[in-house]
PDB file of N, CA and C in Angstrom:
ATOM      1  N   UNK A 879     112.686  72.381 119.652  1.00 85.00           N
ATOM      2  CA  UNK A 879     112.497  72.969 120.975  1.00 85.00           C
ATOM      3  C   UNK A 879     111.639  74.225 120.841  1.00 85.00           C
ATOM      4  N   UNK A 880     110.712  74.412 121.870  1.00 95.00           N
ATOM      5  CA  UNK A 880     109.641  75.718 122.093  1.00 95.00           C
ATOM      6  C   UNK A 880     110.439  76.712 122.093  1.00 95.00           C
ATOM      7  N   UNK A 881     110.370  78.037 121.027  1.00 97.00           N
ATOM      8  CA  UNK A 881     111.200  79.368 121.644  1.00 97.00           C
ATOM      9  C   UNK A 881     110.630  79.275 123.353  1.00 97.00           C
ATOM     10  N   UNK A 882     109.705  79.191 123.844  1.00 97.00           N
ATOM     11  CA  UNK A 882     109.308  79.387 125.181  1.00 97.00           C
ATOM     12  C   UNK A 882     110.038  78.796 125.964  1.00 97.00           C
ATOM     13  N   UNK A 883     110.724  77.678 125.678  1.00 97.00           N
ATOM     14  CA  UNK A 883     111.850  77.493 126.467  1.00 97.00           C
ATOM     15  C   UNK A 883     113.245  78.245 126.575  1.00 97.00           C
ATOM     16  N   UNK A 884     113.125  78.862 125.642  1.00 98.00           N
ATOM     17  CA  UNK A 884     114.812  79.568 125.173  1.00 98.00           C
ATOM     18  C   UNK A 884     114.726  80.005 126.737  1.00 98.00           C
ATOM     19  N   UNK A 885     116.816  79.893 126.603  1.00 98.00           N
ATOM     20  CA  UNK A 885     117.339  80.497 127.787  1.00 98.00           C
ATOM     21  C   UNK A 885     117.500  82.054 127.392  1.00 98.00           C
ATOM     22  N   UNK A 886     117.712  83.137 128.768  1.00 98.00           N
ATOM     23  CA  UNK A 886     117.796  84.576 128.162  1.00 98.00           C
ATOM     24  C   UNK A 886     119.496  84.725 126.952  1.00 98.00           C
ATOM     25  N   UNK A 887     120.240  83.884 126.807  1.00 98.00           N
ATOM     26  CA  UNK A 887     120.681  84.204 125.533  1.00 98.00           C
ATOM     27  C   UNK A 887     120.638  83.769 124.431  1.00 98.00           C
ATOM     28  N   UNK A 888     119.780  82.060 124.636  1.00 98.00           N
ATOM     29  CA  UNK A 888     118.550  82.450 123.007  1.00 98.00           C
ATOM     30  C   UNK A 888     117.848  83.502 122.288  1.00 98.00           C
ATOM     31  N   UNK A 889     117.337  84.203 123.470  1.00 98.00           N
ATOM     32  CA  UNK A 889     116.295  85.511 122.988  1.00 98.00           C
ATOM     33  C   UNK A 889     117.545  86.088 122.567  1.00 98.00           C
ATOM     34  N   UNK A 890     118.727  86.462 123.363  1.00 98.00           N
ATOM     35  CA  UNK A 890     119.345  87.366 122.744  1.00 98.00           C
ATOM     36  C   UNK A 890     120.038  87.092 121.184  1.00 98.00           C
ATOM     37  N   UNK A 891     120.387  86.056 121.332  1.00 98.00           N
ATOM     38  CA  UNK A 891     120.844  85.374 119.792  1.00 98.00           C
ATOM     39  C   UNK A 891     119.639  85.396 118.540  1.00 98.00           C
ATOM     40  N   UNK A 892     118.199  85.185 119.159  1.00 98.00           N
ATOM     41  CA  UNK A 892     116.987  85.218 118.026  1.00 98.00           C
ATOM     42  C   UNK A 892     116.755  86.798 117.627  1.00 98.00           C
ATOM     43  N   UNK A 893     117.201  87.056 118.376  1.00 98.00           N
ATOM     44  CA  UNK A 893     117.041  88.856 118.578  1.00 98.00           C
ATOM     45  C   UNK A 893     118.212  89.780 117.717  1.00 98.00           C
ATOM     46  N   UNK A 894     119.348  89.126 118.241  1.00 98.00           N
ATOM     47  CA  UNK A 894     120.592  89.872 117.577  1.00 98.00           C
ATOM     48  C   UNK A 894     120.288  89.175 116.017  1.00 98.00           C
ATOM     49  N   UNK A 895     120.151  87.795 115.308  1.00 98.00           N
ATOM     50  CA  UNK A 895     119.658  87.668 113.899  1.00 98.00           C
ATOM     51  C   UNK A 895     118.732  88.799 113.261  1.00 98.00           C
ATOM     52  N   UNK A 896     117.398  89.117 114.019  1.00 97.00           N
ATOM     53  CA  UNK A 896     116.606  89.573 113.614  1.00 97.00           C
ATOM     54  C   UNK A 896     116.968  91.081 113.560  1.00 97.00           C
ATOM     55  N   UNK A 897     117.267  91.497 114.801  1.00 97.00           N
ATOM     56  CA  UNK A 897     117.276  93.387 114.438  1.00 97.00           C
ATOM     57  C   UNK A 897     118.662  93.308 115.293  1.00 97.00           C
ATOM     58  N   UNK A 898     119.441  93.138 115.121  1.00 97.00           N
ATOM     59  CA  UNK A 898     121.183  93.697 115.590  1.00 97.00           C
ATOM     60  C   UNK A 898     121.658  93.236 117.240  1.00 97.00           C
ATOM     61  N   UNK A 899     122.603  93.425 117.104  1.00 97.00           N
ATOM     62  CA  UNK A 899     123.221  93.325 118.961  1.00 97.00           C
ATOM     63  C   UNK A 899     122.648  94.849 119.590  1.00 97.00           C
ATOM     64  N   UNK A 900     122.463  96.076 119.138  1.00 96.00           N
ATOM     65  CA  UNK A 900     121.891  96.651 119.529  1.00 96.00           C
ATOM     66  C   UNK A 900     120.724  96.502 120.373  1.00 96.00           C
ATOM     67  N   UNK A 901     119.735  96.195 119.787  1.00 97.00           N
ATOM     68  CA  UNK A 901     118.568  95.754 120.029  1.00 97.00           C
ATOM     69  C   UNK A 901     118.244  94.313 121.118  1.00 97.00           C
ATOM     70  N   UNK A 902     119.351  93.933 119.983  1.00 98.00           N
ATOM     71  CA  UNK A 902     119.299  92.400 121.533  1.00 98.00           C
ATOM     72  C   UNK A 902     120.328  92.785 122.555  1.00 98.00           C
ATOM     73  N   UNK A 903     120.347  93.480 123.259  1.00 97.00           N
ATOM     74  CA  UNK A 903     121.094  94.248 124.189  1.00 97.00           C
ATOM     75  C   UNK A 903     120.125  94.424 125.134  1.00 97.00           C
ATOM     76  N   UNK A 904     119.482  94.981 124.674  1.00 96.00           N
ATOM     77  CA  UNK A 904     117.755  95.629 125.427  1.00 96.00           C
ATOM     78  C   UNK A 904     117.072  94.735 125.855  1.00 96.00           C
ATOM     79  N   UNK A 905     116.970  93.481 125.254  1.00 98.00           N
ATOM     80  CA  UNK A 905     116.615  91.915 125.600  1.00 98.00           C
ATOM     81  C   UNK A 905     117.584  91.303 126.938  1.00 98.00           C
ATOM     82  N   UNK A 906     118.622  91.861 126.249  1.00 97.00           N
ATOM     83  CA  UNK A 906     119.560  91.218 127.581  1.00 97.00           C
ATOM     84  C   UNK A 906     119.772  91.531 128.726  1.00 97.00           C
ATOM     85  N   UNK A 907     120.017  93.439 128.814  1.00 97.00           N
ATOM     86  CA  UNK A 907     119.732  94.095 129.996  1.00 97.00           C
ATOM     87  C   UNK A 907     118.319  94.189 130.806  1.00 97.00           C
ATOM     88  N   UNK A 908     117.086  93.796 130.024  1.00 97.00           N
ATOM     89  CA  UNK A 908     115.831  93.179 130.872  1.00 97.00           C
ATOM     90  C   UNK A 908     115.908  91.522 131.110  1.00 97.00           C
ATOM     91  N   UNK A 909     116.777  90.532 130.996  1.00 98.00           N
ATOM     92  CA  UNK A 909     116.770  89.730 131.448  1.00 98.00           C
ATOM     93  C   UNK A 909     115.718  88.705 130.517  1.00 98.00           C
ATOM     94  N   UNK A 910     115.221  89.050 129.751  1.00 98.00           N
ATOM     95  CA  UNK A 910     113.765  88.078 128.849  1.00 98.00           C
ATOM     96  C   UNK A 910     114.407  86.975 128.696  1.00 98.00           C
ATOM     97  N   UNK A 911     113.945  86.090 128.638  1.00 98.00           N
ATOM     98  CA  UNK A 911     113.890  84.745 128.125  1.00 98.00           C
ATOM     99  C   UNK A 911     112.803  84.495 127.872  1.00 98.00           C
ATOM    100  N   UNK A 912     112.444  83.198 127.027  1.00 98.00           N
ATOM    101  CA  UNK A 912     111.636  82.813 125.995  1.00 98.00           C
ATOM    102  C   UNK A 912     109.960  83.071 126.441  1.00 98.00           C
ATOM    103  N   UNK A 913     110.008  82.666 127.774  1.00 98.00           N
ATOM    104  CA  UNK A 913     108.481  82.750 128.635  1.00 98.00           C
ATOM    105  C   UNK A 913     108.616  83.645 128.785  1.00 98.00           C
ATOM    106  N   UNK A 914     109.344  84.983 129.117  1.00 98.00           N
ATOM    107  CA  UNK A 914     108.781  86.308 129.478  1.00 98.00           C
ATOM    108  C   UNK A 914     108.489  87.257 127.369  1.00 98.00           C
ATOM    109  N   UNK A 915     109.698  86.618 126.666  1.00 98.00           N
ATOM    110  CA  UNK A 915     109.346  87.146 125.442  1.00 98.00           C
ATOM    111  C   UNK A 915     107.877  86.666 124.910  1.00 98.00           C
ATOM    112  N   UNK A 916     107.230  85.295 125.342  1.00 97.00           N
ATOM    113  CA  UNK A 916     105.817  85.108 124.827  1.00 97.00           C
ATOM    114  C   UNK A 916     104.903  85.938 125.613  1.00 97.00           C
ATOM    115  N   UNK A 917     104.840  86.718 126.523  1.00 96.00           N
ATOM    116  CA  UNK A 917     103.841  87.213 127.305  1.00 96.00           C
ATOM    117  C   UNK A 917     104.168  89.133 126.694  1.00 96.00           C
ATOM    118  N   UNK A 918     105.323  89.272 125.978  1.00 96.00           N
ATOM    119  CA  UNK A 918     105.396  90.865 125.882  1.00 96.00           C
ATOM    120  C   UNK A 918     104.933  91.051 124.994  1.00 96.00           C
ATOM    121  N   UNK A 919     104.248  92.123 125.011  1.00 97.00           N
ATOM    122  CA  UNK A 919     103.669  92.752 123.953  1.00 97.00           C
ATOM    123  C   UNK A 919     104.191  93.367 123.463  1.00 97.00           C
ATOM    124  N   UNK A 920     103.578  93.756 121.742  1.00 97.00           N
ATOM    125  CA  UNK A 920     104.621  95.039 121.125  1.00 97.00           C
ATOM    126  C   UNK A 920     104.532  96.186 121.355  1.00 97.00           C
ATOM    127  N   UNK A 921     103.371  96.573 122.162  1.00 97.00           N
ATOM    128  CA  UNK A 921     103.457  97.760 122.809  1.00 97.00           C
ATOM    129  C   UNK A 921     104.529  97.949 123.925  1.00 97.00           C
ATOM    130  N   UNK A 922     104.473  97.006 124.472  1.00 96.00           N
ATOM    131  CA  UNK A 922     105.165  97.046 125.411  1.00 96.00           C
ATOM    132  C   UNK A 922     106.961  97.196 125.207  1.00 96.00           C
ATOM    133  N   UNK A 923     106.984  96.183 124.424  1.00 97.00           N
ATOM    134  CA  UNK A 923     108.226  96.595 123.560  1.00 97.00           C
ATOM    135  C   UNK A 923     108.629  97.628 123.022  1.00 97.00           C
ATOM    136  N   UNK A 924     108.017  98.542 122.189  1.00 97.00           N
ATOM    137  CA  UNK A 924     108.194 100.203 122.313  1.00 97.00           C
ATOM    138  C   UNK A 924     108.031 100.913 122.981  1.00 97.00           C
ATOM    139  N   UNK A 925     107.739 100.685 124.135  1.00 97.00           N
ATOM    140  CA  UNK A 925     107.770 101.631 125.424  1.00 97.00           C
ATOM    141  C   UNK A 925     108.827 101.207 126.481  1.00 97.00           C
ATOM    142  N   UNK A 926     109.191  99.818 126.404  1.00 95.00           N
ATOM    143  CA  UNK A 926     110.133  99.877 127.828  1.00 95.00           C
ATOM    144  C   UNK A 926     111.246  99.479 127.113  1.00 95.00           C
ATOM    145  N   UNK A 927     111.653  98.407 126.185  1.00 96.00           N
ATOM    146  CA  UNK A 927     112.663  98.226 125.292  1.00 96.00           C
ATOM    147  C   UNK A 927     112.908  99.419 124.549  1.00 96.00           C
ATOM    148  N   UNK A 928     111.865 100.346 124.036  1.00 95.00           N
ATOM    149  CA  UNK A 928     112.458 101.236 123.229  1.00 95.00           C
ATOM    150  C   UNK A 928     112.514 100.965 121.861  1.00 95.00           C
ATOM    151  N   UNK A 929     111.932  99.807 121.367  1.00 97.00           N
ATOM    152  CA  UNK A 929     112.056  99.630 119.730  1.00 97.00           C
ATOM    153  C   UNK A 929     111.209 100.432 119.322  1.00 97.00           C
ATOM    154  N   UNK A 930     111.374 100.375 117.934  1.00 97.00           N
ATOM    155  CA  UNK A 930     110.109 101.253 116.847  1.00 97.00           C
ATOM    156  C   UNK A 930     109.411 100.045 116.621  1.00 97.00           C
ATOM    157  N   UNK A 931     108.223 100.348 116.017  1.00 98.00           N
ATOM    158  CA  UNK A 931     106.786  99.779 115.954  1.00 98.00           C
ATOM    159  C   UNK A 931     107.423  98.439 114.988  1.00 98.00           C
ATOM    160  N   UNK A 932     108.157  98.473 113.642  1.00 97.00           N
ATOM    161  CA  UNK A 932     108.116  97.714 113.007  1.00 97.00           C
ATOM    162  C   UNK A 932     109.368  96.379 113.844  1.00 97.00           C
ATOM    163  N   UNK A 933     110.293  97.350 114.242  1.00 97.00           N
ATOM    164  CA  UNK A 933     111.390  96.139 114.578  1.00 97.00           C
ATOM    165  C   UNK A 933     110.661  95.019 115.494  1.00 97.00           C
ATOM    166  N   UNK A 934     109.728  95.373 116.890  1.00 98.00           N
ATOM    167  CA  UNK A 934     109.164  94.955 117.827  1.00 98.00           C
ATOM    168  C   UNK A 934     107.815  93.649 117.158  1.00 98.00           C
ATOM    169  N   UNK A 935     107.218  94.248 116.101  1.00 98.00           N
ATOM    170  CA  UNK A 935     106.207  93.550 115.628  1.00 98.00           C
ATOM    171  C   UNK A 935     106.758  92.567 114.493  1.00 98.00           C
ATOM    172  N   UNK A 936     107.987  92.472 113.956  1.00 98.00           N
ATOM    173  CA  UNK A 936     108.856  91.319 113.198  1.00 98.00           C
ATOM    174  C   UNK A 936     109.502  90.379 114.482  1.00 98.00           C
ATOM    175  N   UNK A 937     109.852  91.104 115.531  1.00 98.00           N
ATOM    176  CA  UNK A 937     110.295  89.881 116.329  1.00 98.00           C
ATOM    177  C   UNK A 937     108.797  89.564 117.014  1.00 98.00           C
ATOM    178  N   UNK A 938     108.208  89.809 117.525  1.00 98.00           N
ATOM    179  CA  UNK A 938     107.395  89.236 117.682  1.00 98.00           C
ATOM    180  C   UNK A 938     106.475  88.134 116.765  1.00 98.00           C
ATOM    181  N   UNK A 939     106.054  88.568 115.634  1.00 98.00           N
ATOM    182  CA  UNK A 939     105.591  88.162 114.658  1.00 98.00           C
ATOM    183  C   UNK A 939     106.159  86.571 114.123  1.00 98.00           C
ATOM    184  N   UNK A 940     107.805  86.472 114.387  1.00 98.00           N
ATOM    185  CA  UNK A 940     108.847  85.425 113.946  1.00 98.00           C
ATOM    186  C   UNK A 940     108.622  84.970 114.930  1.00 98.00           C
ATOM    187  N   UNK A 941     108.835  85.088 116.684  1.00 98.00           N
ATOM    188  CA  UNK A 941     109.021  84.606 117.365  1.00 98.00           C
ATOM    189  C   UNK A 941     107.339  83.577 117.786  1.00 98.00           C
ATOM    190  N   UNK A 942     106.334  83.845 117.601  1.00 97.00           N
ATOM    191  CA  UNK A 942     104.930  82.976 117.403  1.00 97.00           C
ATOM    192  C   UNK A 942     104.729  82.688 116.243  1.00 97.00           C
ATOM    193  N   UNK A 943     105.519  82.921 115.182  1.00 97.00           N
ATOM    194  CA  UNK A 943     105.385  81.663 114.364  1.00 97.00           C
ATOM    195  C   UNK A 943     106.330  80.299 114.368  1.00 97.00           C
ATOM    196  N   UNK A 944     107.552  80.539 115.404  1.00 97.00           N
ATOM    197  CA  UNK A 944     108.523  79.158 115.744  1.00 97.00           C
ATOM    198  C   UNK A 944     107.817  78.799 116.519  1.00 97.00           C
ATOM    199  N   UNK A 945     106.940  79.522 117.447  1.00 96.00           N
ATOM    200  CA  UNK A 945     106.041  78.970 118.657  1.00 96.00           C
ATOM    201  C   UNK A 945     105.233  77.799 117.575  1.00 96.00           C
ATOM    202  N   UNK A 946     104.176  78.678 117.214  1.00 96.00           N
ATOM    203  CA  UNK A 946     103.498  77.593 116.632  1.00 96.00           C
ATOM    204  C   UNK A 946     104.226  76.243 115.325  1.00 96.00           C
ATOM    205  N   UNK A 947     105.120  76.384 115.359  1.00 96.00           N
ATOM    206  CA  UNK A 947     106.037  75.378 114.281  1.00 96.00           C
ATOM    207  C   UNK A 947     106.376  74.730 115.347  1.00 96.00           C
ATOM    208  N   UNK A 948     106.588  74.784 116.951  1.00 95.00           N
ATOM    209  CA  UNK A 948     106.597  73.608 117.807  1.00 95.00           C
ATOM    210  C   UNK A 948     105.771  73.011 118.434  1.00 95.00           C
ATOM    211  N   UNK A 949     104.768  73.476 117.889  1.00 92.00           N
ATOM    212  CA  UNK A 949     103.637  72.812 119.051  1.00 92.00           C
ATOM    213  C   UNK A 949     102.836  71.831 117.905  1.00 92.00           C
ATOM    214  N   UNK A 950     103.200  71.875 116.310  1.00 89.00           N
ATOM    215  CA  UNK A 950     102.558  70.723 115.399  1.00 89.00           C
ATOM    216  C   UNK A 950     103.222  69.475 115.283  1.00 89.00           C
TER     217      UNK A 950
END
């Protein structure tokens, strides 16, 4: 299955693996799910989520490479 399909507590579950329930908290209280997590940026992610540069650019980074592992 496409992360782009994930429901908003996929993201939060891909999220809480990757950098803590903390963090996927911030995922959860903005509501993201899988189509709004493919369109955010990591800027964007350190400015309205509040992550630091590296946590934001590993989930991102993981999260388009399952992208592209579903679309081969």
């Amino acid at each position: 299955v496409s992360p782009i399909l994930w429901a908003k507590n996929e993201v939060y579950e891909f999220v809480t693996r990757l950098a803590g329930a903390e963090v996927a908290n911030s995922f959860r209280a903005h509501e993201i799910d899988g189509k709004a997590l493919e369109y955010l940026k990591i800027e964007t992610m350190c400015q309205v989520l509040k992550l630091k540069l590296g946590c934001a650019a590993r989930i991102k980074r993981t999260f388009d490479q399952l992208k592209k592992k579903s679309q081969e």
